Structure formats: C-alpha cells, structure tokens
Short mmCIF file of C-alpha atoms in Angstrom, two decimals:
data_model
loop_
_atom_site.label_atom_id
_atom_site.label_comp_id
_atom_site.label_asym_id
_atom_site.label_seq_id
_atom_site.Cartn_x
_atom_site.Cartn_y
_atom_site.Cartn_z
CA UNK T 1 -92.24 -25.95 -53.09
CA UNK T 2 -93.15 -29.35 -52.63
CA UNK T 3 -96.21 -30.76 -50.76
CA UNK T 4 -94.83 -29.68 -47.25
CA UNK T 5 -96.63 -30.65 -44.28
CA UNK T 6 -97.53 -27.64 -41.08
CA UNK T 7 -99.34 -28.24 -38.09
CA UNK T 8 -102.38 -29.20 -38.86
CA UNK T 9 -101.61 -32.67 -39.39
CA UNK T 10 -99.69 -32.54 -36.13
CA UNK T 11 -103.42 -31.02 -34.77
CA UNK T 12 -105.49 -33.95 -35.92
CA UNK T 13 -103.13 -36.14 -34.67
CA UNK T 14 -103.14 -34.87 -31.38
CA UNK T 15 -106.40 -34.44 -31.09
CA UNK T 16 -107.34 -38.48 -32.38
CA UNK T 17 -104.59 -39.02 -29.45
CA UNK T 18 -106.73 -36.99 -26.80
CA UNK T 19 -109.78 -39.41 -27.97
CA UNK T 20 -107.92 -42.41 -28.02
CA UNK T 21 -106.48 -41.54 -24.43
CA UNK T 22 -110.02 -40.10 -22.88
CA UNK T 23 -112.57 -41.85 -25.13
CA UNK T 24 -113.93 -37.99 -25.51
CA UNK T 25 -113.58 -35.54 -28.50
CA UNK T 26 -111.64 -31.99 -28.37
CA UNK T 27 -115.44 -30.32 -28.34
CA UNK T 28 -116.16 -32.05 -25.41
CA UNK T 29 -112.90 -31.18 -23.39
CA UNK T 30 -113.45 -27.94 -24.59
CA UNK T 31 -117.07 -27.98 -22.81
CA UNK T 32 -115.90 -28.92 -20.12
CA UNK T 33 -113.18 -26.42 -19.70
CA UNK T 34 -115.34 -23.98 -20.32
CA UNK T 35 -117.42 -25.33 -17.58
CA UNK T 36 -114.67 -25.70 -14.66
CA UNK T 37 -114.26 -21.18 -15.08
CA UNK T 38 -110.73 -21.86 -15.20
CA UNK T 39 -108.43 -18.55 -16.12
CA UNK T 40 -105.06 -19.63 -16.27
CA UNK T 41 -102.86 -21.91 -18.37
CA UNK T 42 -101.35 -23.17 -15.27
CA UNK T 43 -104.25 -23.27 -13.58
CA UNK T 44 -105.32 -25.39 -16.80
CA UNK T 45 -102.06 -27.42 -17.12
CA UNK T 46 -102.95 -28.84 -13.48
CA UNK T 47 -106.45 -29.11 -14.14
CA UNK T 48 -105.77 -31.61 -17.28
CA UNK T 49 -102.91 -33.56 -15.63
CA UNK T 50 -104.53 -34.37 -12.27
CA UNK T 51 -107.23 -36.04 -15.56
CA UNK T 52 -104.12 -37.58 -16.80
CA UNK T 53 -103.77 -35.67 -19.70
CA UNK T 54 -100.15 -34.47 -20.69
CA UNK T 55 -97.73 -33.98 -23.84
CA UNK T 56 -99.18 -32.92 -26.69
CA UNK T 57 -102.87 -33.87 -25.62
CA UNK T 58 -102.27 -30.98 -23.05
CA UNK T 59 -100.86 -29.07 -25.28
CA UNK T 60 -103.67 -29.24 -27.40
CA UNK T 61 -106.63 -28.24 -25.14
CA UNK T 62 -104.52 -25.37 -23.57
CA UNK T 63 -104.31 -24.22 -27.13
CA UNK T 64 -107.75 -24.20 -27.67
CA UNK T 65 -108.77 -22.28 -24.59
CA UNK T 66 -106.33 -19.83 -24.86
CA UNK T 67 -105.53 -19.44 -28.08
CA UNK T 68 -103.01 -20.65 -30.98
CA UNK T 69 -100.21 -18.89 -32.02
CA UNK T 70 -99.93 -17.24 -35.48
CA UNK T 71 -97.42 -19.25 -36.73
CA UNK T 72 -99.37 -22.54 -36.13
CA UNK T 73 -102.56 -21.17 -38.02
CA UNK T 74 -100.28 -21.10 -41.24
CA UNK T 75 -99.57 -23.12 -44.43
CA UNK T 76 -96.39 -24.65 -44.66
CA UNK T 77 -95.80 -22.79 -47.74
CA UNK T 78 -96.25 -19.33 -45.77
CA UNK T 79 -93.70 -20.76 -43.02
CA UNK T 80 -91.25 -20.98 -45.67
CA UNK T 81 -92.04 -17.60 -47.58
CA UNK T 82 -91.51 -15.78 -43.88
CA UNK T 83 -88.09 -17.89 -43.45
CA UNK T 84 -86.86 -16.08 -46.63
CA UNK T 85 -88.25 -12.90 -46.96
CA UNK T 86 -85.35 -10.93 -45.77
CA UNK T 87 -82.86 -13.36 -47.51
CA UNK T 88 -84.18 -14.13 -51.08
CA UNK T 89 -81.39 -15.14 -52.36
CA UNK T 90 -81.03 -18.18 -50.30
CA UNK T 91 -84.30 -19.64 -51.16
CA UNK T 92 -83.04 -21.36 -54.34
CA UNK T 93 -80.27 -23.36 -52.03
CA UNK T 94 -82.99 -24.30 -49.72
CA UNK T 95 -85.28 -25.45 -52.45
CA UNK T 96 -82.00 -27.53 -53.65
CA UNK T 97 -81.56 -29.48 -50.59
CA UNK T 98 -85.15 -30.49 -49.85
CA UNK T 99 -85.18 -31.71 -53.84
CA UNK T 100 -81.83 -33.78 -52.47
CA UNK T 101 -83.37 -35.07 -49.35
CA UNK T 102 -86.57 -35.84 -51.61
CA UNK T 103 -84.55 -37.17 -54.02
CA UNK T 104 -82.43 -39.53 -52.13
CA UNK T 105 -85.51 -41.64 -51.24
CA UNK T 106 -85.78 -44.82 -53.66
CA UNK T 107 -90.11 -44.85 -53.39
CA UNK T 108 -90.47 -41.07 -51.94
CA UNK T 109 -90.46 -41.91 -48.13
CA UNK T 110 -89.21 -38.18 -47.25
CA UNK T 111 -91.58 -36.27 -45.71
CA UNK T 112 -91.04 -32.92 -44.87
CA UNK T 113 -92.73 -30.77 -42.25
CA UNK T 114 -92.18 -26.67 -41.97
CA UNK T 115 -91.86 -25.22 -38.55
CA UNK T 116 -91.60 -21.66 -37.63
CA UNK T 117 -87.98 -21.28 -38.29
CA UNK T 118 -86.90 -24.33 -40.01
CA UNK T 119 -88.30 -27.07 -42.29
CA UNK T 120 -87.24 -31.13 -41.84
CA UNK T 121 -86.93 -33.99 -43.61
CA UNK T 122 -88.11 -37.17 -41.91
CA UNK T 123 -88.16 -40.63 -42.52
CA UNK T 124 -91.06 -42.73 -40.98
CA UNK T 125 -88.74 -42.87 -37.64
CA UNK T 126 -87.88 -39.92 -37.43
CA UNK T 127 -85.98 -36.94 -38.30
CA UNK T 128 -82.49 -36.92 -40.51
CA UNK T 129 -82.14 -33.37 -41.52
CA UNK T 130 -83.30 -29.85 -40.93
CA UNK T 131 -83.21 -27.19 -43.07
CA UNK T 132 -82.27 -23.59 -41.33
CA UNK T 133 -81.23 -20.33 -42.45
CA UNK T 134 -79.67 -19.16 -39.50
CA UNK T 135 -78.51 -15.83 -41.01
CA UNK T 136 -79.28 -13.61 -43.53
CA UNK T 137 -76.26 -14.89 -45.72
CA UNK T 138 -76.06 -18.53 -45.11
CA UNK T 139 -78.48 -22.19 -44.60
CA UNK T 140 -77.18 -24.76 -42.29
CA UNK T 141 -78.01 -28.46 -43.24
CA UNK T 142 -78.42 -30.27 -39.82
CA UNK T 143 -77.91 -33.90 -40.12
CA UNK T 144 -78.46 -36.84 -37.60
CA UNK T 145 -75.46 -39.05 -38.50
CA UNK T 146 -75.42 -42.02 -35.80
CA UNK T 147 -72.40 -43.79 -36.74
CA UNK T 148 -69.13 -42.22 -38.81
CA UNK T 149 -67.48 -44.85 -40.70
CA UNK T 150 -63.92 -45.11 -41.41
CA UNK T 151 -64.45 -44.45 -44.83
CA UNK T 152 -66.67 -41.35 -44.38
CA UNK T 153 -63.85 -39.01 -42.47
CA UNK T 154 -62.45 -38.56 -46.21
CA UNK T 155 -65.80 -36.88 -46.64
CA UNK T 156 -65.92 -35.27 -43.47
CA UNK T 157 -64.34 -31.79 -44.25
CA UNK T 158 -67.60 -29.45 -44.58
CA UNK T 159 -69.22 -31.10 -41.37
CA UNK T 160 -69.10 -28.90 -38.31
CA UNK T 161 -70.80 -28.95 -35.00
CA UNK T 162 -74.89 -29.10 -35.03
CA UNK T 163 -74.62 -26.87 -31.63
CA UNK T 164 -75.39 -23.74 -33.58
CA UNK T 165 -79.07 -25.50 -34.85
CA UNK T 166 -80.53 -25.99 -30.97
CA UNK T 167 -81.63 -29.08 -32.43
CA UNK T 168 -80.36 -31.95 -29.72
CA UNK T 169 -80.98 -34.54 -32.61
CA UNK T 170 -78.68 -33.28 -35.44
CA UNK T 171 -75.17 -34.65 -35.03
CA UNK T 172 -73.68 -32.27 -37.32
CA UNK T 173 -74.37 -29.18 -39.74
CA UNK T 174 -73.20 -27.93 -43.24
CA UNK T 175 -73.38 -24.39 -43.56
CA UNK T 176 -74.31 -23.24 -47.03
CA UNK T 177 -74.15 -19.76 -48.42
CA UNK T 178 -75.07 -20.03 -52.71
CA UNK T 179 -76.76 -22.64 -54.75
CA UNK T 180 -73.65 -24.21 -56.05
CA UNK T 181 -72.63 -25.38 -52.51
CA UNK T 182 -75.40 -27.92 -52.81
CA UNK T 183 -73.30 -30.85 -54.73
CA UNK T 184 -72.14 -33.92 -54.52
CA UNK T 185 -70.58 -34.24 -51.32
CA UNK T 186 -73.72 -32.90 -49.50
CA UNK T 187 -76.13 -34.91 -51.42
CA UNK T 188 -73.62 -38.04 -49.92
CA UNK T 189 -74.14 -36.70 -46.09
CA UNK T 190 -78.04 -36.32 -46.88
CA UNK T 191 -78.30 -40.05 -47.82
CA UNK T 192 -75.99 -41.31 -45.21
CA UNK T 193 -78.44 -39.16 -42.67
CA UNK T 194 -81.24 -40.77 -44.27
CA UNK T 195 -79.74 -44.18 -44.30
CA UNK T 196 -79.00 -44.35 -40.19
CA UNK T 197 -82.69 -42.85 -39.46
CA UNK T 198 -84.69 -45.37 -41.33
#
C-alpha cells in the first residue's frame, strides 16, 4: 500500500492547535485535568469549553483522560487490512483506485488518509474521493464533483447517488465489484473530482 496517513498526524496536529490556542502543552492540560477530579466526559466537555477549548482541541484532551479508541491507536496499513479481511478479493480494486487517484496528480499532491471504515484521497483543500467497501461484494468510489459540465453527462452513466457513503461531501459514488471495473471512465471522474477540489 502506499505511504497512507492514520491519526497520528491528525494527533500532533491537534495537539500543536491546543498550544497554539492555550499557549500550554497536552501534558499540562492533562495535569490539570487530573487536578480538577473530574469523572465524566461531559462533565469534562463543559469543563474545557467554559476554558474555551472546543473541536478537535476538546476532542483531544477528552481522549487523553478517558481513553482512545482502538481504531485510532492503529497504522493506516492495519485500517486497511481490517477493511478487507472478510472481502479479499476486493482489495486489488481498492489498491487500483488509490494508484488512480495517486496517479492523476501531475507532482504527487494526493494524499491519502485511512479511517476506520474508509480511506480518502485529498488534495491540499480538501477531500475529492473516498474509498469504501460498503459490502462484502462491492467498493463504492465517492467523489466530490462541484460542477457537471455539459460535456460530462455523456460520461455520466456509472455515477449514482453518494447517499449510500454518509459522507455529506461526496456528490456522487461508483460502485465497483472486480478489478477490471477500474478503467478509463473512472480514472476520468477521479481527475475531474480532483480537478474541482484543488
């Protein structure tokens, strides 16, 4: 798989955001947590916003005091093995389309990030594609296509609704069920995706 990024970049960036937003470290909001006796993540969630801290700041420190889950203490290359284990034989069409999304980049400004039950591809904006298998027989692309152009409804055939994903960002999906479904025509909605989001 290719250099796939997991949470722990998302970690260090939260937590430089927590210092840049307080001026104090994760240890120290941790000591002071610690400090208040506080027992509850609600009880915690007030404590930290009446302090002004909120999104993933909060999110962070509540983590730390009451634990992470599982899936955010592994690699992105686990997140992807556990994805697949029960359906095998669509890892080689997943592997496909993130070489495609990769590959559609002129100076390799794809970066892709695996989640818990998905992976996506991202330009520096933001997201244009997520990678799901949502059964055990098929992967749905999810793109984020802004703007449909007269001359892509010739193309338009495969896409379907994005509903499906639970992914308010992707537009529309291609549902893929064997390696050979990875051609041409989806390699055309990847880079139009990729196109809009940059």
């Amino acid at each position: 798989m290719v250099d796939a990024k997991d949470w722990r970049e998302m970690h260090e960036w939260s937590a430089q955001l927590l210092k840049r937003q307080t001026g104090h470290t994760v240890d120290d909001w941790n000591r002071r947590i610690k400090d208040t006796g506080i027992t509850s993540r609600d009880e915690l969630q007030l404590w930290l916003k009446t302090r002004n801290i909120n999104g993933y700041a909060q999110q962070l420190l509540i983590m730390e005091r009451f634990g992470y889950p599982e899936f955010l203490l592994k690699t992105a290359e686990e997140l992807v093995d556990e994805q697949f284990a029960d359906r095998q034989h669509l890892r080689p069409v997943f592997d496909e389309l993130v070489e495609a999304g990769i590959g559609i980049a002129h100076q390799g400004l794809v970066e892709v990030q695996a989640r818990k039950t998905y992976v996506t591809l991202r330009t520096k904006r933001r997201k244009f594609a997520v990678i799901k298998p949502t059964t055990k027989t098929r992967v749905d692309l999810g793109l984020r296509i802004v703007t449909m152009h007269e001359g892509h409804t010739r193309f338009a055939a495969r896409l379907q609704s994005a509903k499906i994903l639970r992914d308010e960002t992707m537009t529309h999906r291609i549902p893929l069920t064997r390696l050979e479904d990875v051609d041409d025509e989806v390699c055309y909605w990847l880079a139009v995706a990729y196109e809009q989001n940059t």
